[in-house]
Amino acid sequence: MSQDFVRQMPDRSSDLARPMGFWQRVHIDPLMLILLLMLTAFGLAVLYSAAGQSAGTMMRQGRFLIIAYIGMLVVAQLDVERIKRLAPLAYLVGIALLIAVPLVGVGAKGAQRWLSLGGFRFQPSEVMKLVVPMAVAWYFAGRALPPRVEHIIASLIMIAVPTLLIARQPDLGTSILIAASGLFALFLAGIGWRFIFGAAGLLVISAYPMWQLVLHDYQKTRILTLLNPESDKLGAGWNIIQSKTAIGSGGWDGKGWLNGTQSQLDFLPESHTDFIIAVLAEEWGLQGVIALLLIYLAIIIRGLWIGMNAQHSFGRLLAGSITLTFFVYVFVNMGMVSGLLPVVGVPLPLVSQGGTSLVTLLAGFGLLMAISTEKRMMEQ
Amino acid sequence: MAEQVALKDPYTEKRIYGARTVFAALVVFALLFLLMIRYFSLQITEHETYRTQSDRNRVQLQPVPPKRGLIYDRNGVLLAENRASYRLTIIKERVEDLGETIELLQQLIDIDDDRIKKYRRLVKRSRPYAAVPLKLKLTPEEIAIISVNRYRLPGVDVDAQLARHYPQGELFAHVLGYVGRISETEQLEIDEVNYSGTNEIGKIGLEKYYEDVLHGKVGYQNVETNARGRVLRILERTNPEPGADLTLHLDAHVQKVAHQALGDERGAVVAIDPRTGGIIAMASTPSFDANLFVGGISTKDYSRLRDSIDLPLFNRALQGQYPPASTVKPLYGLAGLHYGVITPQSKVRDPGWYKLPNDERMYRDWTWQKKKSGHGAFVDLEQSIVESCDTYFYDLAYNMGIDRIHDFMQPFGFGRKTGVDNTNERSGLLPSKDWKRIYKRSAWFHGETLSVGIGQGYLLATPMQLASAMVTMANRGKHFSPRFLKRMGDEELPVPKLPTVKVEAEHWNAVSHAMEEVVHGRKGTANRINRDLKYRIAGKTGSAQIIGIGQDEIYDEKQVAKRKKDHGLFVAYAPADNPKIVVAIIVENGAHGSWVSPIARKVFDAYLLDQGELANESSSGLIAETTLEGAGL
């Protein structure tokens, strides 16, 4: 090949010139995979202790992990272009399913979130955690950025519809995550700062009517409990008092794996699901918390890095949004368990017990890997 | 700035994206740092506070339930005790697959589906990690099977508790009642602190009436638990105050005799000591095994008891309201003498029927179906009581009028609860003109007075009321609220006295003599029980008609189905000259009091002879002899 030809088509030629690496051929981002494996392994160890050393819980979580990792690898093989084309259809199907939930869905604990398909139960709201950022990314990928006002309004509607449908189920935690995932895409697309500050101002103003009209009593209780957990020691405040006690009593060293009295003696509620970080903090101490935060931080940085290096705005927006949503999981969960934020049902990602959330989260990382290993096309 | 760009410009887009990502990354750093500070402050700065709090958690204050008081009869026979009972519990959160575990348990030991349904209901209500009982009253074999298979059953446990047990089975069920699981409504009424360690509460009977004294006061202990939640050692303990033991006036032997004498019949026996007002026996048949209710009765057992046509759960002695029939005739005679309506010598013509002035309706004597001539041309009070002549009492009732009957009967305890120390007592009914005007909104008719005059019509009384009235009769006016409880702990309790009924001594004499003749006279309606009697009995038979008989119909006992037969009643006291026991007996569809009276003889014999109440008056050899004969009756 002559040098001239190379100079004319620099990107393609470099791609063609350099044979595709092993990782790129199998569509895997090795660094991300290692981080995820570290995180899930750590999570399994904590879960084993949190679930009262139940081998059964471990096995179930292990099975879900295998399924979720396979799912991640399958998603990673998808062509980003195809994902983009399918995004609007996936969005419409998702909305239809969300509408179907209150009509034909199954309920638990006063909320109706599940759809049952031939004996297999799933939460459409979980799938929407990926579909909403995909749809918003698709919407902006076809338009000039930064977005214009009418496009911002259109995308806000796209975000608001599923958010409200899920909030009505009611599932405040998931609806926050979904709204966040869409808004992150909007933010990364370059929405003007005046919109951001304007929205923040509106939020403050609308706080009171929201409180009066939108929130359920149990949601209000959670917020009031956050402000003063001692007001209801045995009721709503119990969870927070016990989780803070668990975290605080862990100290720097922790009480040792399987030796946390708060968690092993069942003082800590939901210790294997939403409150699992308290078990980790009690048994592994602040060292364990720092280690976990470092893994999370590394995953987030890697995710943002993938976004920065994506070929097209669709991949960029999607990767960035998924990564930042992942961060929201971490922040909201660790914040609520330590009493910084009100208790909303958000699991600690990839550590809390729960099959559905594992599958969606790792599917999200599958998308990140698909984006990171996309074939380098010629830049315009 | 960037907002003005309209055309798609990949380089600008990438630049904006890069800037935004960097900004987002900074926010992420900031927030993660915030989390770090939060966890640092909890785990390092406030570590000591939370460690103390965690230790406080580990050391638990546990309620120690008090031991429920025992119940004895007057001779120290144990009627209600506490036995160690083992139950199978499951902590749902420790079980991998609840359905599978329950299935496995079902293969190992016998657990009916009903219990499992109940368990699933309980699980829904219980807090997480609570040990919810699946099966109660495990047998030693079942405990062994569970222990051997422990390794296959994580989360399954066997724990021991004290549970109420009634060693006499169904004999005392209607007296003692039973304890059962605290219901949601009871939960609201009890002192939650005092019951914090208690699972069961008196539901009915003495168990309920004396719940406060039987329960005792809760104690506390500070325990240190290990990582498994098991108690390692007790750090500090305040002992609970056990409930008071109760000793009853009840005599288990007499109760048993009364219960067995009723046999398969539906009926009730109440026996009271007129000297003290203490209840010697209270039997109601059919009865039930109160142990079934302890810890919750199965639906199958409960529906069997509830749906039985014989109503075993119905306490006939306290809740059964029956027409007292001829058993009230001695009281009417007393009333007639008291008001001066009759004298012991005054006589009434008895053709076998009675007619009101200006009324063609014939009120027949009970002898009408056998002979159409009455008890003789003229009858006096004594003959009318001995032979239970209806015509005489039709005339007496008509002459006294309903309100004087009401006023005389009321102090004897008719129409109001006796105040016995038990639950669910009913008040019976003592009619008057006022009562009928208020409750029936209609005027009183003379014919109704005649019905009341032979203890029928509106008049209703419970066996407890009849026995209580007989106490007044035997005591010549001295009166009590009957009592089961004799002693609480070591404290002897008096029986509450009621105002004495004042009637002339000669009137008491006339009536009690007539009652003795009922048993001992040649023509007495209960004379079948006087053979070889070592003491004298005064009594009165009764036969409560429960179906209407037309003017010209002849009532034939054989043709009337068993359940439509008359109720047989008998009231009596003995010994007649120095009463130590009174009884009131009803046998539903027992046809006639004269067939019921042998039950009284058995009860009297059991109390007076077997229990040595006559010992100071007779030689021991005599008692043995009579006991044998009594058993042959």
Coordinates of N, CA and C in Angstrom, one line a residue, chain B residues 323-426:
Chain B
P323 N -88.0 -23.6 80.6 CA -89.1 -23.4 81.5 C -88.9 -24.3 82.7
P324 N -89.0 -23.7 83.9 CA -88.7 -24.5 85.1 C -89.8 -25.5 85.4
A325 N -91.0 -25.3 84.8 CA -92.1 -26.2 85.0 C -92.4 -26.4 86.5
S326 N -92.8 -27.6 86.8 CA -93.4 -27.8 88.2 C -92.4 -27.6 89.3
T327 N -91.1 -27.5 88.9 CA -90.1 -27.3 90.0 C -90.3 -26.0 90.8
V328 N -91.0 -25.0 90.2 CA -91.3 -23.8 91.0 C -92.5 -23.9 91.9
K329 N -93.2 -25.0 91.8 CA -94.5 -25.1 92.6 C -94.3 -24.8 94.1
P330 N -93.2 -25.4 94.7 CA -93.0 -25.1 96.1 C -92.9 -23.6 96.4
L331 N -92.2 -22.9 95.5 CA -92.1 -21.5 95.7 C -93.4 -20.8 95.6
Y332 N -94.2 -21.2 94.6 CA -95.6 -20.6 94.5 C -96.4 -20.9 95.7
G333 N -96.2 -22.1 96.2 CA -97.0 -22.5 97.5 C -96.6 -21.5 98.6
L334 N -95.2 -21.3 98.7 CA -94.7 -20.4 99.7 C -95.3 -19.0 99.5
A335 N -95.3 -18.6 98.2 CA -95.9 -17.3 97.9 C -97.3 -17.2 98.3
G336 N -98.1 -18.2 98.0 CA -99.5 -18.2 98.4 C -99.7 -18.1 99.9
L337 N -98.9 -18.8 100.6 CA -99.0 -18.8 102.1 C -98.6 -17.4 102.6
H338 N -97.5 -16.9 102.0 CA -96.9 -15.6 102.4 C -97.9 -14.4 102.2
Y339 N -98.6 -14.5 101.0 CA -99.6 -13.4 100.7 C -100.9 -13.7 101.3
G340 N -101.1 -14.9 102.0 CA -102.4 -15.2 102.6 C -103.5 -15.6 101.6
V341 N -103.1 -15.9 100.4 CA -104.0 -16.3 99.3 C -104.6 -17.7 99.7
I342 N -103.7 -18.5 100.3 CA -104.1 -19.9 100.7 C -103.6 -20.1 102.1
T343 N -104.1 -21.2 102.7 CA -103.6 -21.7 104.0 C -103.2 -23.2 103.7
P344 N -102.4 -23.8 104.6 CA -102.0 -25.2 104.3 C -103.3 -26.1 104.2
Q345 N -104.4 -25.6 104.8 CA -105.6 -26.4 104.9 C -106.5 -26.2 103.7
S346 N -106.4 -25.0 103.1 CA -107.4 -24.7 102.1 C -107.3 -25.6 100.9
K347 N -108.5 -25.9 100.3 CA -108.5 -26.9 99.2 C -109.2 -26.4 97.9
V348 N -108.8 -27.1 96.9 CA -109.3 -26.7 95.5 C -109.9 -27.9 94.9
R349 N -111.1 -27.7 94.2 CA -111.7 -28.9 93.5 C -110.8 -29.2 92.3
D350 N -110.6 -30.5 92.1 CA -109.7 -30.9 90.9 C -110.4 -31.9 90.1
P351 N -111.1 -31.5 89.0 CA -111.7 -32.4 88.1 C -110.7 -32.9 87.0
G352 N -109.4 -32.4 87.1 CA -108.5 -32.7 86.1 C -108.3 -31.6 85.1
W353 N -109.0 -30.5 85.3 CA -108.8 -29.4 84.4 C -109.2 -28.1 85.2
Y354 N -108.9 -27.0 84.6 CA -109.2 -25.7 85.2 C -109.8 -24.8 84.2
K355 N -110.8 -24.0 84.6 CA -111.3 -23.0 83.6 C -111.3 -21.6 84.3
L356 N -110.9 -20.6 83.5 CA -111.0 -19.3 84.0 C -112.5 -18.9 84.0
P357 N -112.9 -17.9 84.9 CA -114.3 -17.4 84.8 C -114.5 -16.8 83.4
N358 N -115.7 -17.1 82.9 CA -116.1 -16.5 81.6 C -115.1 -16.9 80.4
D359 N -114.5 -18.1 80.5 CA -113.7 -18.6 79.5 C -113.9 -20.1 79.3
E360 N -114.1 -20.5 78.1 CA -114.5 -21.9 77.9 C -113.2 -22.8 77.8
R361 N -112.0 -22.2 77.6 CA -110.8 -22.9 77.4 C -110.5 -23.8 78.6
M362 N -110.2 -25.1 78.4 CA -109.8 -26.0 79.5 C -108.3 -26.0 79.7
Y363 N -107.9 -25.7 80.9 CA -106.4 -25.8 81.2 C -106.3 -27.2 81.9
R364 N -105.7 -28.2 81.2 CA -105.7 -29.5 81.7 C -104.5 -29.8 82.7
D365 N -104.8 -30.7 83.6 CA -103.8 -31.2 84.5 C -102.9 -32.2 83.7
W366 N -101.7 -32.4 84.1 CA -100.8 -33.3 83.4 C -101.2 -34.7 83.4
T367 N -102.1 -35.1 84.4 CA -102.6 -36.4 84.5 C -103.7 -36.8 83.4
W368 N -104.1 -35.8 82.7 CA -105.3 -35.9 81.8 C -105.1 -37.0 80.8
Q369 N -103.9 -37.3 80.4 CA -103.7 -38.3 79.3 C -103.9 -39.7 79.9
K370 N -103.8 -39.8 81.2 CA -103.9 -41.2 81.8 C -105.3 -41.4 82.4
K371 N -105.8 -40.5 83.2 CA -107.1 -40.6 83.8 C -107.7 -39.2 83.7
K372 N -109.0 -39.2 83.5 CA -109.7 -37.9 83.2 C -110.4 -37.5 84.5
S373 N -109.8 -37.7 85.7 CA -110.5 -37.4 86.9 C -109.7 -36.5 87.9
G374 N -108.4 -36.1 87.5 CA -107.7 -35.3 88.4 C -107.1 -36.1 89.5
H375 N -106.6 -35.4 90.6 CA -105.9 -36.0 91.7 C -106.8 -36.3 92.8
G376 N -108.1 -36.1 92.7 CA -109.1 -36.3 93.7 C -110.1 -35.2 93.8
A377 N -111.2 -35.3 94.4 CA -112.2 -34.3 94.4 C -111.7 -33.0 94.9
F378 N -111.0 -33.0 96.0 CA -110.5 -31.7 96.5 C -109.0 -32.0 96.9
V379 N -108.1 -31.0 96.5 CA -106.7 -31.2 96.9 C -106.2 -30.0 97.7
D380 N -105.3 -30.3 98.6 CA -104.7 -29.2 99.4 C -103.3 -28.9 98.9
L381 N -102.5 -28.0 99.5 CA -101.2 -27.6 99.1 C -100.2 -28.8 99.0
E382 N -100.2 -29.5 100.2 CA -99.2 -30.6 100.3 C -99.4 -31.6 99.2
Q383 N -100.7 -32.1 99.0 CA -100.9 -33.1 98.0 C -100.6 -32.5 96.6
S384 N -100.9 -31.2 96.4 CA -100.6 -30.6 95.1 C -99.1 -30.6 94.8
I385 N -98.3 -30.4 95.8 CA -96.8 -30.4 95.6 C -96.3 -31.8 95.4
V386 N -96.8 -32.7 96.3 CA -96.4 -34.1 96.2 C -96.7 -34.8 94.9
E387 N -98.0 -34.5 94.4 CA -98.4 -35.2 93.2 C -98.3 -34.2 92.0
S388 N -97.8 -33.0 92.3 CA -97.6 -32.0 91.2 C -99.0 -31.7 90.5
C389 N -100.0 -31.4 91.3 CA -101.3 -31.1 90.7 C -101.3 -29.7 90.1
D390 N -101.6 -29.7 88.8 CA -101.6 -28.4 88.0 C -102.8 -27.6 88.4
T391 N -104.0 -28.2 88.5 CA -105.2 -27.5 88.7 C -105.1 -26.6 89.9
Y392 N -104.5 -27.1 91.0 CA -104.4 -26.3 92.3 C -103.5 -25.0 92.0
F393 N -102.5 -25.2 91.2 CA -101.6 -24.1 91.0 C -102.1 -23.1 89.9
Y394 N -103.0 -23.6 89.0 CA -103.7 -22.7 88.1 C -104.5 -21.7 88.9
D395 N -105.2 -22.3 89.9 CA -106.1 -21.5 90.8 C -105.3 -20.6 91.6
L396 N -104.2 -21.1 92.2 CA -103.4 -20.2 93.0 C -102.8 -19.1 92.2
A397 N -102.3 -19.4 91.1 CA -101.6 -18.3 90.2 C -102.7 -17.3 89.9
Y398 N -103.9 -17.7 89.5 CA -104.9 -16.8 89.1 C -105.2 -15.9 90.3
N399 N -105.3 -16.5 91.5 CA -105.7 -15.7 92.6 C -104.6 -14.7 93.1
M400 N -103.3 -15.1 92.8 CA -102.2 -14.2 93.2 C -102.0 -13.1 92.2
G401 N -102.2 -13.4 90.9 CA -101.9 -12.5 89.9 C -100.4 -12.5 89.5
I402 N -100.1 -12.1 88.3 CA -98.7 -12.2 87.8 C -97.7 -11.3 88.5
D403 N -98.2 -10.1 88.9 CA -97.2 -9.2 89.5 C -96.8 -9.7 90.9
R404 N -97.7 -10.3 91.7 CA -97.3 -10.8 93.0 C -96.4 -12.0 92.8
I405 N -96.7 -12.8 91.8 CA -95.8 -13.9 91.5 C -94.4 -13.3 91.2
H406 N -94.3 -12.3 90.4 CA -93.1 -11.7 90.0 C -92.3 -11.2 91.2
D407 N -93.1 -10.4 92.0 CA -92.4 -9.8 93.2 C -91.9 -10.8 94.2
F408 N -92.6 -11.9 94.3 CA -92.1 -12.9 95.3 C -90.9 -13.7 94.7
M409 N -91.0 -14.0 93.4 CA -89.9 -14.9 92.8 C -88.6 -14.1 92.7
Q410 N -88.7 -12.8 92.5 CA -87.5 -12.1 92.2 C -86.3 -12.2 93.2
P411 N -86.6 -12.1 94.5 CA -85.5 -12.2 95.5 C -84.9 -13.6 95.5
F412 N -85.6 -14.6 94.9 CA -85.0 -15.9 94.8 C -84.0 -16.1 93.7
G413 N -83.9 -15.0 92.9 CA -82.9 -15.0 91.8 C -83.5 -15.2 90.4
F414 N -84.8 -15.3 90.3 CA -85.3 -15.5 88.9 C -85.3 -14.2 88.2
G415 N -85.0 -14.3 86.9 CA -85.1 -13.1 86.0 C -83.8 -12.2 86.1
R416 N -82.8 -12.7 86.8 CA -81.6 -11.9 86.8 C -80.4 -12.9 87.0
K417 N -79.2 -12.5 86.6 CA -78.1 -13.4 86.7 C -77.8 -13.7 88.2
T418 N -77.4 -14.8 88.5 CA -77.0 -15.2 89.9 C -75.7 -14.5 90.3
G419 N -74.9 -14.0 89.3 CA -73.7 -13.4 89.7 C -72.6 -14.5 89.9
V420 N -72.8 -15.7 89.4 CA -71.8 -16.7 89.6 C -70.5 -16.3 88.9
D421 N -69.4 -16.7 89.5 CA -68.1 -16.3 88.9 C -67.7 -17.2 87.7
N422 N -68.4 -16.9 86.6 CA -68.1 -17.6 85.4 C -68.6 -16.8 84.2
T423 N -68.3 -17.2 83.0 CA -68.7 -16.3 81.9 C -69.9 -16.8 81.2
N424 N -70.5 -15.9 80.5 CA -71.7 -16.2 79.6 C -72.9 -16.6 80.4
E425 N -73.1 -16.2 81.6 CA -74.3 -16.6 82.3 C -75.4 -15.8 81.7
R426 N -76.6 -16.5 81.6 CA -77.8 -15.8 81.1 C -78.8 -15.6 82.2

